[in-house]
PDB file of C-alpha atoms in Angstrom:
ATOM      1  CA  LEU A 283     -53.263   9.937 -20.571  1.00 57.00           C
ATOM      2  CA  ALA A 284     -56.866   9.935 -19.406  1.00 65.00           C
ATOM      3  CA  LYS A 285     -59.165   7.418 -21.038  1.00 84.00           C
ATOM      4  CA  THR A 286     -62.253   8.764 -22.762  1.00 91.00           C
ATOM      5  CA  THR A 287     -65.669   7.241 -23.329  1.00 93.00           C
ATOM      6  CA  GLN A 288     -68.103   8.527 -25.926  1.00 95.00           C
ATOM      7  CA  PRO A 289     -71.119   7.078 -27.741  1.00 96.00           C
ATOM      8  CA  ILE A 290     -70.244   4.883 -30.694  1.00 95.00           C
ATOM      9  CA  SER A 291     -72.834   6.462 -32.958  1.00 96.00           C
ATOM     10  CA  MET A 292     -75.474   9.182 -33.132  1.00 97.00           C
ATOM     11  CA  ASP A 293     -78.134  10.109 -35.639  1.00 97.00           C
ATOM     12  CA  SER A 294     -79.490  13.571 -36.313  1.00 97.00           C
ATOM     13  CA  TYR A 295     -81.387  15.560 -38.906  1.00 97.00           C
ATOM     14  CA  GLU A 296     -80.359  18.627 -40.803  1.00 97.00           C
ATOM     15  CA  GLY A 297     -80.846  21.853 -38.897  1.00 97.00           C
ATOM     16  CA  GLN A 298     -80.771  20.251 -35.459  1.00 97.00           C
ATOM     17  CA  GLU A 299     -78.278  20.925 -32.715  1.00 97.00           C
ATOM     18  CA  VAL A 300     -76.126  17.930 -31.884  1.00 98.00           C
ATOM     19  CA  ASN A 301     -74.484  17.381 -28.523  1.00 98.00           C
ATOM     20  CA  ILE A 302     -71.830  14.680 -28.154  1.00 97.00           C
ATOM     21  CA  THR A 303     -70.750  13.942 -24.610  1.00 97.00           C
ATOM     22  CA  CYS A 304     -67.394  12.526 -23.636  1.00 96.00           C
ATOM     23  CA  SER A 305     -66.541  11.080 -20.222  1.00 95.00           C
ATOM     24  CA  HIS A 306     -63.020  11.415 -18.860  1.00 92.00           C
ATOM     25  CA  ASN A 307     -63.179  10.591 -15.171  1.00 92.00           C
ATOM     26  CA  ASN A 308     -59.420  10.413 -14.703  1.00 90.00           C
ATOM     27  CA  ILE A 309     -58.563  13.738 -16.270  1.00 91.00           C
ATOM     28  CA  ALA A 310     -55.425  15.289 -14.790  1.00 88.00           C
ATOM     29  CA  THR A 311     -54.946  18.876 -13.697  1.00 90.00           C
ATOM     30  CA  ASN A 312     -52.783  19.744 -16.693  1.00 85.00           C
ATOM     31  CA  ASP A 313     -54.959  17.993 -19.272  1.00 87.00           C
ATOM     32  CA  TYR A 314     -56.780  19.788 -22.047  1.00 88.00           C
ATOM     33  CA  ILE A 315     -59.835  18.448 -23.878  1.00 91.00           C
ATOM     34  CA  THR A 316     -59.643  18.438 -27.644  1.00 91.00           C
ATOM     35  CA  TRP A 317     -62.103  17.366 -30.306  1.00 94.00           C
ATOM     36  CA  TYR A 318     -61.245  16.227 -33.815  1.00 94.00           C
ATOM     37  CA  GLN A 319     -63.451  15.530 -36.824  1.00 96.00           C
ATOM     38  CA  GLN A 320     -62.674  12.918 -39.455  1.00 95.00           C
ATOM     39  CA  PHE A 321     -64.356  12.388 -42.792  1.00 94.00           C
ATOM     40  CA  PRO A 322     -63.941   9.032 -44.588  1.00 89.00           C
ATOM     41  CA  SER A 323     -60.478   8.572 -46.065  1.00 87.00           C
ATOM     42  CA  GLN A 324     -59.291  11.934 -44.749  1.00 92.00           C
ATOM     43  CA  GLY A 325     -57.045  12.865 -41.856  1.00 93.00           C
ATOM     44  CA  PRO A 326     -58.583  14.096 -38.600  1.00 93.00           C
ATOM     45  CA  ARG A 327     -59.188  17.818 -38.390  1.00 93.00           C
ATOM     46  CA  PHE A 328     -58.972  19.903 -35.221  1.00 90.00           C
ATOM     47  CA  ILE A 329     -62.343  21.322 -34.166  1.00 93.00           C
ATOM     48  CA  ILE A 330     -62.019  22.835 -30.730  1.00 92.00           C
ATOM     49  CA  GLN A 331     -60.048  22.688 -27.520  1.00 90.00           C
ATOM     50  CA  GLY A 332     -60.722  23.778 -23.973  1.00 91.00           C
ATOM     51  CA  TYR A 333     -59.621  23.509 -20.372  1.00 92.00           C
ATOM     52  CA  LYS A 334     -62.679  24.568 -18.399  1.00 91.00           C
ATOM     53  CA  THR A 335     -66.084  26.287 -18.689  1.00 90.00           C
ATOM     54  CA  LYS A 336     -67.097  27.080 -22.249  1.00 95.00           C
ATOM     55  CA  VAL A 337     -65.229  27.624 -25.473  1.00 94.00           C
ATOM     56  CA  THR A 338     -66.836  28.677 -28.723  1.00 95.00           C
ATOM     57  CA  ASN A 339     -65.508  29.089 -32.220  1.00 94.00           C
ATOM     58  CA  GLU A 340     -67.050  29.407 -35.657  1.00 93.00           C
ATOM     59  CA  VAL A 341     -67.635  25.670 -35.888  1.00 92.00           C
ATOM     60  CA  ALA A 342     -68.665  24.419 -32.451  1.00 96.00           C
ATOM     61  CA  SER A 343     -68.943  24.994 -28.738  1.00 97.00           C
ATOM     62  CA  LEU A 344     -67.320  22.993 -25.997  1.00 97.00           C
ATOM     63  CA  PHE A 345     -68.891  22.814 -22.569  1.00 97.00           C
ATOM     64  CA  ILE A 346     -66.818  21.631 -19.626  1.00 97.00           C
ATOM     65  CA  PRO A 347     -68.350  21.400 -16.136  1.00 96.00           C
ATOM     66  CA  ALA A 348     -66.444  22.453 -13.060  1.00 95.00           C
ATOM     67  CA  ASP A 349     -65.289  18.927 -12.162  1.00 95.00           C
ATOM     68  CA  ARG A 350     -63.981  18.428 -15.743  1.00 95.00           C
ATOM     69  CA  LYS A 351     -64.900  14.739 -15.676  1.00 95.00           C
ATOM     70  CA  SER A 352     -66.906  15.118 -18.849  1.00 96.00           C
ATOM     71  CA  SER A 353     -67.283  17.500 -21.756  1.00 96.00           C
ATOM     72  CA  THR A 354     -69.879  18.136 -24.443  1.00 97.00           C
ATOM     73  CA  LEU A 355     -69.224  19.085 -28.025  1.00 98.00           C
ATOM     74  CA  SER A 356     -72.122  21.073 -29.424  1.00 98.00           C
ATOM     75  CA  LEU A 357     -72.643  21.422 -33.164  1.00 97.00           C
ATOM     76  CA  PRO A 358     -75.318  24.009 -33.995  1.00 95.00           C
ATOM     77  CA  ARG A 359     -77.693  23.414 -36.899  1.00 94.00           C
ATOM     78  CA  VAL A 360     -75.904  20.457 -38.461  1.00 97.00           C
ATOM     79  CA  SER A 361     -75.938  19.810 -42.186  1.00 96.00           C
ATOM     80  CA  LEU A 362     -75.318  16.674 -44.227  1.00 97.00           C
ATOM     81  CA  SER A 363     -71.663  17.664 -44.512  1.00 96.00           C
ATOM     82  CA  ASP A 364     -71.246  17.279 -40.753  1.00 97.00           C
ATOM     83  CA  THR A 365     -71.577  13.516 -41.136  1.00 97.00           C
ATOM     84  CA  ALA A 366     -68.248  12.296 -39.796  1.00 97.00           C
ATOM     85  CA  VAL A 367     -66.512  10.617 -36.876  1.00 96.00           C
ATOM     86  CA  TYR A 368     -65.852  12.876 -33.890  1.00 97.00           C
ATOM     87  CA  TYR A 369     -63.044  12.089 -31.479  1.00 95.00           C
ATOM     88  CA  CYS A 370     -62.631  13.364 -27.943  1.00 94.00           C
ATOM     89  CA  LEU A 371     -59.035  13.430 -26.682  1.00 90.00           C
ATOM     90  CA  VAL A 372     -57.631  14.339 -23.300  1.00 88.00           C
ATOM     91  CA  GLY A 373     -54.008  15.070 -22.563  1.00 82.00           C
ATOM     92  CA  SER A 374     -51.483  17.613 -21.428  1.00 74.00           C
ATOM     93  CA  TYR A 375     -49.390  17.193 -24.529  1.00 63.00           C
ATOM     94  CA  ASN A 376     -46.325  18.216 -22.613  1.00 59.00           C
ATOM     95  CA  GLN A 377     -44.827  14.749 -22.285  1.00 54.00           C
ATOM     96  CA  GLY A 378     -44.298  13.045 -25.601  1.00 53.00           C
ATOM     97  CA  GLY A 379     -47.113  14.835 -27.273  1.00 66.00           C
ATOM     98  CA  LYS A 380     -48.721  11.936 -29.061  1.00 73.00           C
ATOM     99  CA  LEU A 381     -52.473  11.994 -29.592  1.00 78.00           C
ATOM    100  CA  ILE A 382     -54.245   8.824 -28.548  1.00 79.00           C
ATOM    101  CA  PHE A 383     -57.534   8.328 -30.338  1.00 85.00           C
ATOM    102  CA  GLY A 384     -60.415   6.291 -28.996  1.00 85.00           C
ATOM    103  CA  GLN A 385     -63.148   4.801 -31.107  1.00 87.00           C
ATOM    104  CA  GLY A 386     -64.896   8.124 -31.676  1.00 94.00           C
ATOM    105  CA  THR A 387     -68.549   8.895 -32.296  1.00 97.00           C
ATOM    106  CA  GLU A 388     -69.903   8.296 -35.766  1.00 96.00           C
ATOM    107  CA  LEU A 389     -72.422  11.063 -36.429  1.00 98.00           C
ATOM    108  CA  SER A 390     -74.895  10.526 -39.229  1.00 98.00           C
ATOM    109  CA  VAL A 391     -76.913  13.544 -40.352  1.00 97.00           C
ATOM    110  CA  LYS A 392     -80.012  12.777 -42.379  1.00 96.00           C
ATOM    111  CA  PRO A 393     -82.048  15.091 -44.601  1.00 95.00           C
TER     112      PRO A 393
ATOM    113  CA  ASP B 135     -54.787  21.895 -48.078  1.00 79.00           C
ATOM    114  CA  SER B 136     -53.729  21.329 -44.476  1.00 81.00           C
ATOM    115  CA  GLY B 137     -50.083  22.137 -45.118  1.00 91.00           C
ATOM    116  CA  VAL B 138     -48.965  18.573 -44.350  1.00 96.00           C
ATOM    117  CA  THR B 139     -48.054  16.757 -47.560  1.00 97.00           C
ATOM    118  CA  GLN B 140     -48.045  12.985 -47.848  1.00 97.00           C
ATOM    119  CA  THR B 141     -46.888  10.999 -50.846  1.00 97.00           C
ATOM    120  CA  PRO B 142     -47.886   8.834 -52.509  1.00 97.00           C
ATOM    121  CA  LYS B 143     -51.664   9.035 -52.057  1.00 97.00           C
ATOM    122  CA  HIS B 144     -52.162   5.432 -53.094  1.00 97.00           C
ATOM    123  CA  LEU B 145     -49.819   2.482 -53.118  1.00 97.00           C
ATOM    124  CA  ILE B 146     -50.474  -1.086 -54.190  1.00 98.00           C
ATOM    125  CA  THR B 147     -47.795  -3.658 -53.576  1.00 98.00           C
ATOM    126  CA  ALA B 148     -47.328  -7.368 -53.064  1.00 98.00           C
ATOM    127  CA  THR B 149     -46.738  -9.278 -49.859  1.00 98.00           C
ATOM    128  CA  GLY B 150     -43.116  -9.412 -48.810  1.00 98.00           C
ATOM    129  CA  GLN B 151     -42.259  -6.132 -50.457  1.00 98.00           C
ATOM    130  CA  ARG B 152     -40.914  -2.926 -48.911  1.00 98.00           C
ATOM    131  CA  VAL B 153     -42.361   0.572 -49.319  1.00 98.00           C
ATOM    132  CA  THR B 154     -41.529   4.062 -48.160  1.00 98.00           C
ATOM    133  CA  LEU B 155     -44.124   6.657 -47.268  1.00 98.00           C
ATOM    134  CA  ARG B 156     -43.129  10.291 -47.193  1.00 98.00           C
ATOM    135  CA  CYS B 157     -44.387  13.210 -45.145  1.00 98.00           C
ATOM    136  CA  SER B 158     -43.542  16.896 -45.323  1.00 98.00           C
ATOM    137  CA  PRO B 159     -44.723  18.717 -42.203  1.00 96.00           C
ATOM    138  CA  ARG B 160     -46.415  22.084 -42.107  1.00 93.00           C
ATOM    139  CA  SER B 161     -43.912  24.917 -42.391  1.00 92.00           C
ATOM    140  CA  GLY B 162     -42.357  25.643 -39.002  1.00 88.00           C
ATOM    141  CA  ASP B 163     -43.543  22.430 -37.331  1.00 91.00           C
ATOM    142  CA  LEU B 164     -40.781  20.404 -35.714  1.00 90.00           C
ATOM    143  CA  SER B 165     -42.774  17.368 -34.611  1.00 90.00           C
ATOM    144  CA  VAL B 166     -43.989  14.641 -36.937  1.00 94.00           C
ATOM    145  CA  TYR B 167     -46.319  11.816 -35.944  1.00 93.00           C
ATOM    146  CA  TRP B 168     -47.270   8.680 -37.871  1.00 96.00           C
ATOM    147  CA  TYR B 169     -50.600   6.912 -37.479  1.00 95.00           C
ATOM    148  CA  GLN B 170     -52.081   3.775 -38.979  1.00 96.00           C
ATOM    149  CA  GLN B 171     -55.816   3.461 -39.529  1.00 95.00           C
ATOM    150  CA  SER B 172     -57.385   0.176 -40.478  1.00 91.00           C
ATOM    151  CA  LEU B 173     -61.049  -0.760 -40.349  1.00 81.00           C
ATOM    152  CA  ASP B 174     -60.738  -2.976 -37.316  1.00 75.00           C
ATOM    153  CA  GLN B 175     -58.130  -1.040 -35.325  1.00 76.00           C
ATOM    154  CA  GLY B 176     -59.070   2.594 -35.613  1.00 84.00           C
ATOM    155  CA  LEU B 177     -56.386   5.285 -35.481  1.00 90.00           C
ATOM    156  CA  GLN B 178     -53.230   3.797 -33.980  1.00 92.00           C
ATOM    157  CA  PHE B 179     -50.246   5.929 -33.033  1.00 91.00           C
ATOM    158  CA  LEU B 180     -47.026   4.517 -34.453  1.00 95.00           C
ATOM    159  CA  ILE B 181     -44.167   6.891 -33.762  1.00 94.00           C
ATOM    160  CA  GLN B 182     -43.216  10.527 -33.186  1.00 92.00           C
ATOM    161  CA  TYR B 183     -40.135  12.487 -34.176  1.00 93.00           C
ATOM    162  CA  TYR B 184     -39.129  15.877 -32.913  1.00 91.00           C
ATOM    163  CA  ASN B 185     -36.476  17.860 -34.748  1.00 92.00           C
ATOM    164  CA  GLY B 186     -34.834  14.740 -36.088  1.00 94.00           C
ATOM    165  CA  GLU B 187     -34.966  12.612 -32.972  1.00 94.00           C
ATOM    166  CA  GLU B 188     -37.358   9.847 -32.025  1.00 94.00           C
ATOM    167  CA  ARG B 189     -39.580  11.136 -29.229  1.00 89.00           C
ATOM    168  CA  ALA B 190     -42.266   8.559 -28.622  1.00 88.00           C
ATOM    169  CA  LYS B 191     -43.105   5.104 -29.821  1.00 91.00           C
ATOM    170  CA  GLY B 192     -46.471   3.441 -30.026  1.00 91.00           C
ATOM    171  CA  ASN B 193     -47.609   0.133 -31.443  1.00 84.00           C
ATOM    172  CA  ILE B 194     -45.099   0.103 -34.258  1.00 93.00           C
ATOM    173  CA  LEU B 195     -44.052  -3.279 -35.590  1.00 95.00           C
ATOM    174  CA  GLU B 196     -40.384  -4.192 -35.829  1.00 96.00           C
ATOM    175  CA  ARG B 197     -40.851  -4.470 -39.596  1.00 97.00           C
ATOM    176  CA  PHE B 198     -41.645  -0.757 -39.644  1.00 97.00           C
ATOM    177  CA  SER B 199     -39.167   2.040 -39.140  1.00 97.00           C
ATOM    178  CA  ALA B 200     -39.140   5.778 -39.537  1.00 97.00           C
ATOM    179  CA  GLN B 201     -36.813   8.719 -39.560  1.00 97.00           C
ATOM    180  CA  GLN B 202     -36.926  12.486 -39.729  1.00 97.00           C
ATOM    181  CA  PHE B 203     -34.395  14.270 -41.882  1.00 97.00           C
ATOM    182  CA  PRO B 204     -32.610  17.613 -41.333  1.00 96.00           C
ATOM    183  CA  ASP B 205     -35.142  19.364 -43.551  1.00 96.00           C
ATOM    184  CA  LEU B 206     -37.800  17.942 -41.175  1.00 96.00           C
ATOM    185  CA  HIS B 207     -39.529  15.717 -43.683  1.00 97.00           C
ATOM    186  CA  SER B 208     -40.133  12.191 -42.451  1.00 98.00           C
ATOM    187  CA  GLU B 209     -40.272   8.776 -44.019  1.00 98.00           C
ATOM    188  CA  LEU B 210     -42.028   5.662 -42.784  1.00 98.00           C
ATOM    189  CA  ASN B 211     -40.520   2.435 -44.071  1.00 98.00           C
ATOM    190  CA  LEU B 212     -42.642  -0.696 -44.116  1.00 98.00           C
ATOM    191  CA  SER B 213     -40.930  -3.977 -44.942  1.00 97.00           C
ATOM    192  CA  SER B 214     -41.875  -7.644 -45.350  1.00 97.00           C
ATOM    193  CA  LEU B 215     -45.380  -6.451 -45.993  1.00 98.00           C
ATOM    194  CA  GLU B 216     -48.342  -8.599 -45.043  1.00 97.00           C
ATOM    195  CA  LEU B 217     -51.963  -8.418 -46.095  1.00 96.00           C
ATOM    196  CA  GLY B 218     -52.815  -7.048 -42.661  1.00 94.00           C
ATOM    197  CA  ASP B 219     -50.638  -3.996 -43.238  1.00 96.00           C
ATOM    198  CA  SER B 220     -53.195  -2.676 -45.686  1.00 96.00           C
ATOM    199  CA  ALA B 221     -54.428   0.547 -44.146  1.00 96.00           C
ATOM    200  CA  LEU B 222     -54.453   4.299 -44.330  1.00 97.00           C
ATOM    201  CA  TYR B 223     -51.260   5.829 -42.993  1.00 98.00           C
ATOM    202  CA  PHE B 224     -51.493   9.383 -41.728  1.00 97.00           C
ATOM    203  CA  CYS B 225     -48.810  11.832 -40.867  1.00 96.00           C
ATOM    204  CA  ALA B 226     -49.419  14.772 -38.548  1.00 94.00           C
ATOM    205  CA  SER B 227     -47.233  17.654 -37.484  1.00 93.00           C
ATOM    206  CA  SER B 228     -47.211  20.147 -34.646  1.00 88.00           C
ATOM    207  CA  ALA B 229     -45.155  23.149 -33.701  1.00 79.00           C
ATOM    208  CA  LEU B 230     -43.981  21.938 -30.311  1.00 69.00           C
ATOM    209  CA  THR B 231     -43.177  18.632 -28.778  1.00 59.00           C
ATOM    210  CA  GLY B 232     -46.683  18.141 -27.657  1.00 53.00           C
ATOM    211  CA  GLY B 233     -48.575  21.361 -27.346  1.00 54.00           C
ATOM    212  CA  HIS B 234     -51.658  21.986 -29.367  1.00 59.00           C
ATOM    213  CA  GLY B 235     -52.631  22.346 -32.962  1.00 71.00           C
ATOM    214  CA  TYR B 236     -51.870  19.065 -34.642  1.00 85.00           C
ATOM    215  CA  THR B 237     -52.360  19.091 -38.397  1.00 91.00           C
ATOM    216  CA  PHE B 238     -52.930  15.885 -40.311  1.00 94.00           C
ATOM    217  CA  GLY B 239     -52.126  15.106 -43.899  1.00 96.00           C
ATOM    218  CA  SER B 240     -54.554  13.440 -46.278  1.00 95.00           C
ATOM    219  CA  GLY B 241     -52.910  10.062 -45.853  1.00 97.00           C
ATOM    220  CA  THR B 242     -51.434   7.283 -47.946  1.00 98.00           C
ATOM    221  CA  ARG B 243     -53.679   4.363 -48.706  1.00 97.00           C
ATOM    222  CA  LEU B 244     -51.583   1.202 -48.779  1.00 97.00           C
ATOM    223  CA  THR B 245     -53.000  -1.954 -50.291  1.00 97.00           C
ATOM    224  CA  VAL B 246     -51.013  -5.158 -49.962  1.00 97.00           C
ATOM    225  CA  VAL B 247     -52.084  -7.900 -52.354  1.00 97.00           C
TER     226      VAL B 247
END
């Protein structure tokens, strides 16, 4: 499973767009990139997943450059309720299937 | 409600004791995963079961064991508990062995005193 590196923490203000970048230099051909969100004392929640280029859903966008060695989670117009830890995971999930979480990025949204 | 049910939500017990945590996966999901989250260790993968069989093992202590029953619910047994076992224990489920779309439960908070 490819190792990921992301900032430990980020601060933002309500209404701003937040971009969290994740590095995964050793990503394999079959690997997908998945982002999870976790609020204190709650289980992680799936946000978005992609393989290449751009993926968008009602919550976020995921940008993946052609070399796939990094990815950026974009949260548009954040609110206080977006304060959480965001995890970037990389894996093919075809062999064993376990999710390996890194330290994540603690996002703090201020009024 | 994520569809993954964990019981109990809170558990307080003494050192040396044994506890059982229960997880009911989302309807239709065959894979169950157990994770431990403590303040200093982050989210640690413990073990995975797929349709009743152990599929993958992580950093699970020998004092811990798990199983998945024919109705697909899973139990995590923690014995000879130590203060350091105090943590949040999460269960997740997915439809395939691997694949996408993991759903986590709300966790069991274990406090060992």
